[in-house]
Amino acid sequence: MVVQFSGRLPALETVRLEDKSAGLDGIIVVHSTTLGPGAGGCRLWHYPDLDQAFTDAFRLAEGMSYKNAMAGLPFGGAKAVLRRPDGPFDRAALFQAFGRAVAALGGRYVTAEDVGTTVADMQEVARETRHVAGLAAVGAAAGGDPSPWTAQGVFGAIEASAAFALGSDLKGLTVAVQGTGNVGGELCRRLADAGARLVIADVAPGRRDRLATILGARVVSADTIASVEADVFVPCALGGVLDEPTVAAMKAKLVCGGANNQLATPEIAGMLRERGITYVPDYVANAGGIISVSAEYLGESAASVAQRVAQIGPRVTAILEEAARRDISPATAADETAERLIASAGRLAA
């Protein structure tokens, strides 16, 4: 098995998930618990083989370690990746089986929604373990689907990075959005309200076309969205979209989106910089969801989530300013900051 991930901080623990009667097939990766329990969502996707599921789980868990550190949360990084069964399956049974696997980790992993999973799925997980968030909100407490908070944080990151890199607010800018699901769709609505001109793409034509009609967006294919004439490219689909051919053809001068692991390899950050394209590290921009999950798990209020999500834009500006001052890529600046935060917590614990 070949697992490709940056490996800056090696994973602590991997758990193979397999329950044939429930259709459960996947992996949990606990990457770091230096800052607290490993926290990160559960992804359900059509992985063609286990190798690809392992690769995604490792990269996503590592990204959560950096994301949680940068957001100032008392959590390490972890992720669950489940292979979606072929054909019909008992969704409740699958997520209850997953909940039992989470429970067996004794609090070392806190799960929540991710791509392909919902509040209802997390309710099934909660039947088996208390180490889950993303449940229905009650009163003024934090909770519910975290994707609107992710969208809000990314919107703030785009506003901040456009002001820094383009010297502009969003009114009149052309923004190309890849992916119009829960995060991308909500983000498109916010961008349209701010006066941006939208170009959108999605592999699901139904939701894409409905959104285009409502917002007056131009539709292009998923294969061409990254190379259209635009000021800002916003990846909100799956990871690895920023590879050498994509970056070489890109016309946008700013990349900032909600997808995790946007860089196909770490070297792409340097290529973006060489082409004069400002890249906002994804785990800095898209931390709104885990901020919501963290607050829910810790029994905090929705108001506290709003306050923390509002800090994403200023944090993006600080990273871009540091990168410019040191003449390095924003990805390097963010990674070094996150690593310092984790290392200093580790020294204090020792």
CSV table of C-alpha atoms in Angstrom, one decimal:
chain,number,residue,atom,x,y,z
A,1,MET,CA,0.0,0.0,0.0
A,2,VAL,CA,1.3,3.5,-0.9
A,3,VAL,CA,0.0,6.3,1.2
A,4,GLN,CA,1.0,9.8,0.0
A,5,PHE,CA,0.7,12.6,2.5
A,6,SER,CA,3.2,15.2,3.7
A,7,GLY,CA,4.0,13.5,6.9
A,8,ARG,CA,5.3,16.6,8.7
A,9,LEU,CA,3.8,15.2,11.9
A,10,PRO,CA,3.3,11.4,11.8
A,11,ALA,CA,-0.1,10.0,12.7
A,12,LEU,CA,-0.6,8.6,16.2
A,13,GLU,CA,-3.2,5.9,15.5
A,14,THR,CA,-5.1,4.3,12.7
A,15,VAL,CA,-8.2,2.1,13.2
A,16,ARG,CA,-9.5,-0.1,10.4
A,17,LEU,CA,-13.3,-0.1,10.3
A,18,GLU,CA,-15.0,-3.2,9.0
A,19,ASP,CA,-18.5,-4.5,9.8
A,20,LYS,CA,-19.9,-6.3,6.8
A,21,SER,CA,-23.4,-6.8,8.3
A,22,ALA,CA,-23.8,-3.0,8.6
A,23,GLY,CA,-21.9,-2.1,5.4
A,24,LEU,CA,-19.2,-0.3,7.3
A,25,ASP,CA,-15.8,-0.2,5.5
A,26,GLY,CA,-13.2,2.5,6.2
A,27,ILE,CA,-10.7,4.0,8.5
A,28,ILE,CA,-10.2,6.4,11.4
A,29,VAL,CA,-6.9,8.3,11.6
A,30,VAL,CA,-6.0,10.1,14.8
A,31,HIS,CA,-3.2,12.3,13.7
A,32,SER,CA,-2.4,14.4,16.8
A,33,THR,CA,-3.8,14.7,20.4
A,34,THR,CA,-1.2,17.2,21.6
A,35,LEU,CA,-3.8,20.0,21.9
A,36,GLY,CA,-6.6,17.8,22.9
A,37,PRO,CA,-8.7,14.9,21.5
A,38,GLY,CA,-8.5,14.4,17.8
A,39,ALA,CA,-11.4,16.1,16.2
A,40,GLY,CA,-12.6,15.9,12.6
A,41,GLY,CA,-15.6,14.9,10.5
A,42,CYS,CA,-16.7,11.6,9.0
A,43,ARG,CA,-16.6,11.5,5.2
A,44,LEU,CA,-18.8,9.0,3.2
A,45,TRP,CA,-17.6,8.7,-0.4
A,46,HIS,CA,-17.3,6.4,-3.4
A,47,TYR,CA,-13.7,5.4,-2.9
A,48,PRO,CA,-12.7,2.9,-5.6
A,49,ASP,CA,-10.3,1.0,-3.3
A,50,LEU,CA,-9.0,1.0,0.2
A,51,ASP,CA,-5.7,2.5,-0.8
A,52,GLN,CA,-7.4,5.7,-1.9
A,53,ALA,CA,-9.5,5.8,1.3
A,54,PHE,CA,-6.4,5.5,3.4
A,55,THR,CA,-4.6,8.2,1.5
A,56,ASP,CA,-7.5,10.6,1.9
A,57,ALA,CA,-7.9,9.8,5.6
A,58,PHE,CA,-4.3,10.5,6.4
A,59,ARG,CA,-4.2,13.8,4.5
A,60,LEU,CA,-7.5,15.0,6.0
A,61,ALA,CA,-6.5,14.0,9.6
A,62,GLU,CA,-3.2,15.8,9.2
A,63,GLY,CA,-5.0,18.9,7.9
A,64,MET,CA,-7.3,18.8,10.9
A,65,SER,CA,-4.3,19.0,13.3
A,66,TYR,CA,-3.2,22.2,11.5
A,67,LYS,CA,-6.7,23.6,11.2
A,68,ASN,CA,-7.5,23.2,14.8
A,69,ALA,CA,-4.2,24.6,16.0
A,70,MET,CA,-4.6,27.7,13.8
A,71,ALA,CA,-8.2,28.2,14.9
A,72,GLY,CA,-7.0,28.2,18.6
A,73,LEU,CA,-9.2,25.2,19.4
A,74,PRO,CA,-8.4,22.7,22.3
A,75,PHE,CA,-8.4,19.7,19.9
A,76,GLY,CA,-5.9,17.7,17.9
A,77,GLY,CA,-6.6,16.4,14.4
A,78,ALA,CA,-8.4,13.2,13.3
A,79,LYS,CA,-10.7,12.1,10.5
A,80,ALA,CA,-12.9,9.2,9.5
A,81,VAL,CA,-13.3,8.0,5.9
A,82,LEU,CA,-16.0,5.5,5.0
A,83,ARG,CA,-16.4,3.8,1.7
A,84,ARG,CA,-20.0,4.2,0.5
A,85,PRO,CA,-21.5,0.7,-0.2
A,86,ASP,CA,-22.5,-0.1,-3.8
A,87,GLY,CA,-26.2,-0.3,-4.1
A,88,PRO,CA,-28.9,0.2,-1.4
A,89,PHE,CA,-27.8,0.0,2.3
A,90,ASP,CA,-29.1,0.6,5.8
A,91,ARG,CA,-27.8,4.0,6.6
A,92,ALA,CA,-28.9,3.9,10.2
A,93,ALA,CA,-27.1,0.6,10.8
A,94,LEU,CA,-23.9,1.8,9.1
A,95,PHE,CA,-23.6,4.9,11.2
A,96,GLN,CA,-24.6,3.1,14.4
A,97,ALA,CA,-21.7,0.7,13.7
A,98,PHE,CA,-19.5,3.6,13.1
A,99,GLY,CA,-20.6,5.1,16.4
A,100,ARG,CA,-19.5,1.9,18.2
A,101,ALA,CA,-16.1,2.2,16.6
A,102,VAL,CA,-15.9,5.9,17.8
A,103,ALA,CA,-17.0,4.8,21.3
A,104,ALA,CA,-14.2,2.2,21.5
A,105,LEU,CA,-11.6,4.9,21.1
A,106,GLY,CA,-12.7,6.3,24.5
A,107,GLY,CA,-12.8,10.0,23.6
A,108,ARG,CA,-9.5,10.1,21.6
A,109,TYR,CA,-11.6,10.9,18.5
A,110,VAL,CA,-14.6,13.4,18.3
A,111,THR,CA,-16.5,13.0,15.0
A,112,ALA,CA,-19.0,15.2,13.1
A,113,GLU,CA,-20.4,15.7,9.6
A,114,ASP,CA,-18.2,16.0,6.5
A,115,VAL,CA,-18.7,15.3,2.8
A,116,GLY,CA,-21.5,12.8,2.3
A,117,THR,CA,-22.8,12.8,5.8
A,118,THR,CA,-25.6,14.7,7.6
A,119,VAL,CA,-27.1,15.8,10.9
A,120,ALA,CA,-29.4,12.7,10.8
A,121,ASP,CA,-26.3,10.5,10.4
A,122,MET,CA,-24.7,12.0,13.4
A,123,GLN,CA,-27.9,11.4,15.4
A,124,GLU,CA,-27.4,7.7,14.6
A,125,VAL,CA,-23.8,7.9,15.7
A,126,ALA,CA,-25.0,9.5,19.0
A,127,ARG,CA,-27.0,6.4,19.8
A,128,GLU,CA,-23.7,4.7,20.4
A,129,THR,CA,-21.3,7.4,21.6
A,130,ARG,CA,-21.2,10.8,23.2
A,131,HIS,CA,-18.1,11.7,21.3
A,132,VAL,CA,-19.9,13.3,18.4
A,133,ALA,CA,-21.1,16.8,17.4
A,134,GLY,CA,-23.0,18.3,14.5
A,135,LEU,CA,-26.3,17.3,16.2
A,136,ALA,CA,-29.5,19.3,16.0
A,137,ALA,CA,-29.0,22.7,17.9
A,138,VAL,CA,-31.1,23.3,21.0
A,139,GLY,CA,-31.9,26.9,21.9
A,140,ALA,CA,-29.0,29.3,21.8
A,141,ALA,CA,-26.4,26.5,22.1
A,142,ALA,CA,-24.0,25.7,19.3
A,143,GLY,CA,-25.0,22.8,17.1
A,144,GLY,CA,-26.6,21.6,13.8
A,145,ASP,CA,-25.1,21.4,10.4
A,146,PRO,CA,-21.7,23.1,10.5
A,147,SER,CA,-21.5,23.9,6.8
A,148,PRO,CA,-23.1,27.3,7.0
A,149,TRP,CA,-20.3,28.3,9.4
A,150,THR,CA,-17.7,26.9,7.0
A,151,ALA,CA,-19.2,29.1,4.3
A,152,GLN,CA,-19.3,32.2,6.5
A,153,GLY,CA,-15.6,31.7,7.4
A,154,VAL,CA,-14.6,31.2,3.8
A,155,PHE,CA,-16.5,34.3,2.8
A,156,GLY,CA,-14.6,36.3,5.4
A,157,ALA,CA,-11.3,34.8,4.1
A,158,ILE,CA,-12.2,35.8,0.5
A,159,GLU,CA,-13.0,39.3,1.6
A,160,ALA,CA,-9.8,39.7,3.5
A,161,SER,CA,-7.6,38.1,0.9
A,162,ALA,CA,-9.2,40.1,-2.0
A,163,ALA,CA,-8.5,43.3,0.0
A,164,PHE,CA,-4.9,42.3,0.5
A,165,ALA,CA,-4.0,40.7,-2.9
A,166,LEU,CA,-6.3,42.6,-5.3
A,167,GLY,CA,-6.8,45.8,-3.4
A,168,SER,CA,-10.6,45.4,-3.8
A,169,ASP,CA,-13.8,44.5,-2.1
A,170,LEU,CA,-16.0,41.9,-3.8
A,171,LYS,CA,-18.3,44.1,-5.7
A,172,GLY,CA,-17.8,43.7,-9.4
A,173,LEU,CA,-15.1,40.9,-9.0
A,174,THR,CA,-15.6,37.7,-11.1
A,175,VAL,CA,-15.5,34.7,-8.8
A,176,ALA,CA,-15.3,31.2,-10.1
A,177,VAL,CA,-16.8,28.6,-7.6
A,178,GLN,CA,-16.1,24.9,-8.0
A,179,GLY,CA,-18.8,22.9,-6.2
A,180,THR,CA,-22.2,24.1,-5.1
A,181,GLY,CA,-23.0,21.7,-2.3
A,182,ASN,CA,-23.8,22.7,1.3
A,183,VAL,CA,-20.7,24.9,1.6
A,184,GLY,CA,-20.3,26.1,-2.0
A,185,GLY,CA,-24.0,26.9,-2.5
A,186,GLU,CA,-24.2,29.0,0.7
A,187,LEU,CA,-21.0,30.7,-0.2
A,188,CYS,CA,-22.3,31.6,-3.6
A,189,ARG,CA,-25.3,33.3,-2.1
A,190,ARG,CA,-23.1,35.4,0.2
A,191,LEU,CA,-20.8,36.3,-2.7
A,192,ALA,CA,-23.8,37.3,-4.9
A,193,ASP,CA,-25.1,39.5,-2.0
A,194,ALA,CA,-21.7,41.2,-1.9
A,195,GLY,CA,-21.9,42.1,-5.6
A,196,ALA,CA,-19.6,39.5,-7.1
A,197,ARG,CA,-20.2,38.1,-10.6
A,198,LEU,CA,-20.4,34.4,-10.3
A,199,VAL,CA,-19.2,31.6,-12.6
A,200,ILE,CA,-20.1,28.2,-11.1
A,201,ALA,CA,-19.5,24.5,-11.8
A,202,ASP,CA,-20.7,21.3,-10.2
A,203,VAL,CA,-20.8,17.6,-11.2
A,204,ALA,CA,-24.4,17.6,-10.0
A,205,PRO,CA,-26.2,19.7,-12.7
A,206,GLY,CA,-29.5,19.9,-10.9
A,207,ARG,CA,-28.4,21.9,-7.9
A,208,ARG,CA,-25.9,23.8,-10.0
A,209,ASP,CA,-28.6,25.0,-12.4
A,210,ARG,CA,-31.1,25.8,-9.7
A,211,LEU,CA,-28.5,28.0,-8.0
A,212,ALA,CA,-27.5,29.6,-11.3
A,213,THR,CA,-31.1,30.6,-12.0
A,214,ILE,CA,-31.6,32.1,-8.5
A,215,LEU,CA,-28.3,34.1,-8.5
A,216,GLY,CA,-27.8,34.8,-12.2
A,217,ALA,CA,-24.6,32.9,-12.3
A,218,ARG,CA,-22.8,31.7,-15.5
A,219,VAL,CA,-22.4,27.9,-15.7
A,220,VAL,CA,-19.3,26.2,-17.0
A,221,SER,CA,-18.1,22.6,-16.9
A,222,ALA,CA,-16.3,21.2,-13.9
A,223,ASP,CA,-13.3,20.6,-16.2
A,224,THR,CA,-12.9,24.2,-17.2
A,225,ILE,CA,-13.9,26.2,-14.0
A,226,ALA,CA,-10.4,26.6,-12.8
A,227,SER,CA,-9.2,28.2,-16.1
A,228,VAL,CA,-12.0,30.7,-16.7
A,229,GLU,CA,-11.4,34.4,-16.8
A,230,ALA,CA,-11.9,35.3,-13.2
A,231,ASP,CA,-10.4,37.3,-10.3
A,232,VAL,CA,-10.8,34.7,-7.7
A,233,PHE,CA,-11.0,30.9,-7.9
A,234,VAL,CA,-12.9,29.2,-5.1
A,235,PRO,CA,-12.5,25.4,-4.8
A,236,CYS,CA,-15.4,23.9,-2.8
A,237,ALA,CA,-15.4,20.3,-4.0
A,238,LEU,CA,-13.0,17.5,-3.2
A,239,GLY,CA,-9.2,17.9,-2.6
A,240,GLY,CA,-6.2,17.8,-5.0
A,241,VAL,CA,-7.7,20.2,-7.5
A,242,LEU,CA,-4.6,22.4,-7.6
A,243,ASP,CA,-2.2,20.4,-9.7
A,244,GLU,CA,0.4,21.5,-12.2
A,245,PRO,CA,-1.8,21.6,-15.3
A,246,THR,CA,-4.6,23.4,-13.4
A,247,VAL,CA,-2.3,26.1,-12.0
A,248,ALA,CA,-0.5,26.5,-15.3
A,249,ALA,CA,-3.9,27.3,-17.0
A,250,MET,CA,-5.3,29.5,-14.2
A,251,LYS,CA,-6.2,33.1,-14.9
A,252,ALA,CA,-7.4,34.1,-11.4
A,253,LYS,CA,-4.9,35.8,-9.2
A,254,LEU,CA,-6.4,34.6,-5.9
A,255,VAL,CA,-7.3,31.1,-4.7
A,256,CYS,CA,-9.4,30.8,-1.6
A,257,GLY,CA,-12.0,28.1,-1.0
A,258,GLY,CA,-13.8,25.6,1.3
A,259,ALA,CA,-12.3,22.4,0.0
A,260,ASN,CA,-9.8,20.5,2.1
A,261,ASN,CA,-6.4,19.5,0.8
A,262,GLN,CA,-6.6,21.7,-2.3
A,263,LEU,CA,-2.9,21.3,-3.1
A,264,ALA,CA,-2.2,18.0,-5.0
A,265,THR,CA,1.3,18.1,-3.6
A,266,PRO,CA,3.1,20.6,-1.3
A,267,GLU,CA,5.2,21.8,-4.2
A,268,ILE,CA,2.1,23.4,-5.9
A,269,ALA,CA,2.2,26.2,-3.3
A,270,GLY,CA,5.5,27.3,-4.8
A,271,MET,CA,4.2,27.1,-8.3
A,272,LEU,CA,1.2,29.3,-7.4
A,273,ARG,CA,3.6,31.8,-5.9
A,274,GLU,CA,5.8,31.8,-9.0
A,275,ARG,CA,2.8,32.6,-11.1
A,276,GLY,CA,1.8,35.5,-8.9
A,277,ILE,CA,-1.3,33.8,-7.6
A,278,THR,CA,-2.1,34.4,-3.9
A,279,TYR,CA,-3.1,31.1,-2.2
A,280,VAL,CA,-5.0,31.2,1.1
A,281,PRO,CA,-4.2,27.9,2.9
A,282,ASP,CA,-7.4,25.9,2.9
A,283,TYR,CA,-7.3,24.9,6.6
A,284,VAL,CA,-7.1,28.6,7.6
A,285,ALA,CA,-10.1,29.6,5.4
A,286,ASN,CA,-12.4,26.7,6.1
A,287,ALA,CA,-12.2,26.4,9.9
A,288,GLY,CA,-15.7,27.7,10.5
A,289,GLY,CA,-17.2,24.2,10.5
A,290,ILE,CA,-14.8,22.7,13.1
A,291,ILE,CA,-15.2,25.9,15.2
A,292,SER,CA,-18.9,25.1,15.4
A,293,VAL,CA,-18.3,21.5,16.1
A,294,SER,CA,-15.9,22.4,18.9
A,295,ALA,CA,-18.3,24.8,20.5
A,296,GLU,CA,-21.1,22.3,20.4
A,297,TYR,CA,-18.9,19.6,22.0
A,298,LEU,CA,-17.7,21.9,24.7
A,299,GLY,CA,-21.2,23.2,25.5
A,300,GLU,CA,-20.7,26.7,24.2
A,301,SER,CA,-23.1,29.1,22.5
A,302,ALA,CA,-23.8,29.9,18.9
A,303,ALA,CA,-22.7,33.5,19.7
A,304,SER,CA,-19.2,32.2,20.6
A,305,VAL,CA,-19.0,30.4,17.3
A,306,ALA,CA,-19.8,33.7,15.5
A,307,GLN,CA,-17.1,35.5,17.4
A,308,ARG,CA,-14.5,32.9,16.5
A,309,VAL,CA,-15.5,32.6,12.9
A,310,ALA,CA,-15.2,36.4,12.6
A,311,GLN,CA,-11.5,36.0,13.4
A,312,ILE,CA,-10.8,34.0,10.3
A,313,GLY,CA,-10.6,37.0,8.0
A,314,PRO,CA,-8.0,38.8,10.2
A,315,ARG,CA,-6.1,35.6,10.6
A,316,VAL,CA,-5.9,35.2,6.8
A,317,THR,CA,-4.6,38.8,6.5
A,318,ALA,CA,-1.9,38.1,9.1
A,319,ILE,CA,-0.7,35.0,7.3
A,320,LEU,CA,-0.6,36.8,3.9
A,321,GLU,CA,1.3,39.7,5.5
A,322,GLU,CA,3.8,37.4,7.1
A,323,ALA,CA,4.3,35.5,3.8
A,324,ALA,CA,4.9,38.8,2.0
A,325,ARG,CA,7.3,40.1,4.6
A,326,ARG,CA,9.4,36.9,4.6
A,327,ASP,CA,9.1,36.3,0.9
A,328,ILE,CA,7.6,32.8,1.3
A,329,SER,CA,4.4,31.1,0.3
A,330,PRO,CA,1.3,31.6,2.5
A,331,ALA,CA,1.2,27.8,2.8
A,332,THR,CA,4.6,27.7,4.4
A,333,ALA,CA,3.8,30.6,6.7
A,334,ALA,CA,0.6,28.9,7.9
A,335,ASP,CA,2.3,25.5,8.3
A,336,GLU,CA,5.1,26.9,10.4
A,337,THR,CA,2.7,28.8,12.6
A,338,ALA,CA,0.5,25.7,13.2
A,339,GLU,CA,3.6,23.6,13.9
A,340,ARG,CA,4.9,26.1,16.5
A,341,LEU,CA,1.5,26.1,18.2
A,342,ILE,CA,1.4,22.3,18.4
A,343,ALA,CA,5.1,22.0,19.5
A,344,SER,CA,4.7,24.6,22.2
A,345,ALA,CA,1.7,22.8,23.6
A,346,GLY,CA,3.6,19.6,23.6
A,347,ARG,CA,6.5,21.2,25.5
A,348,LEU,CA,4.1,22.6,28.1
A,349,ALA,CA,2.5,19.2,28.5
A,350,ALA,CA,5.9,17.6,29.0
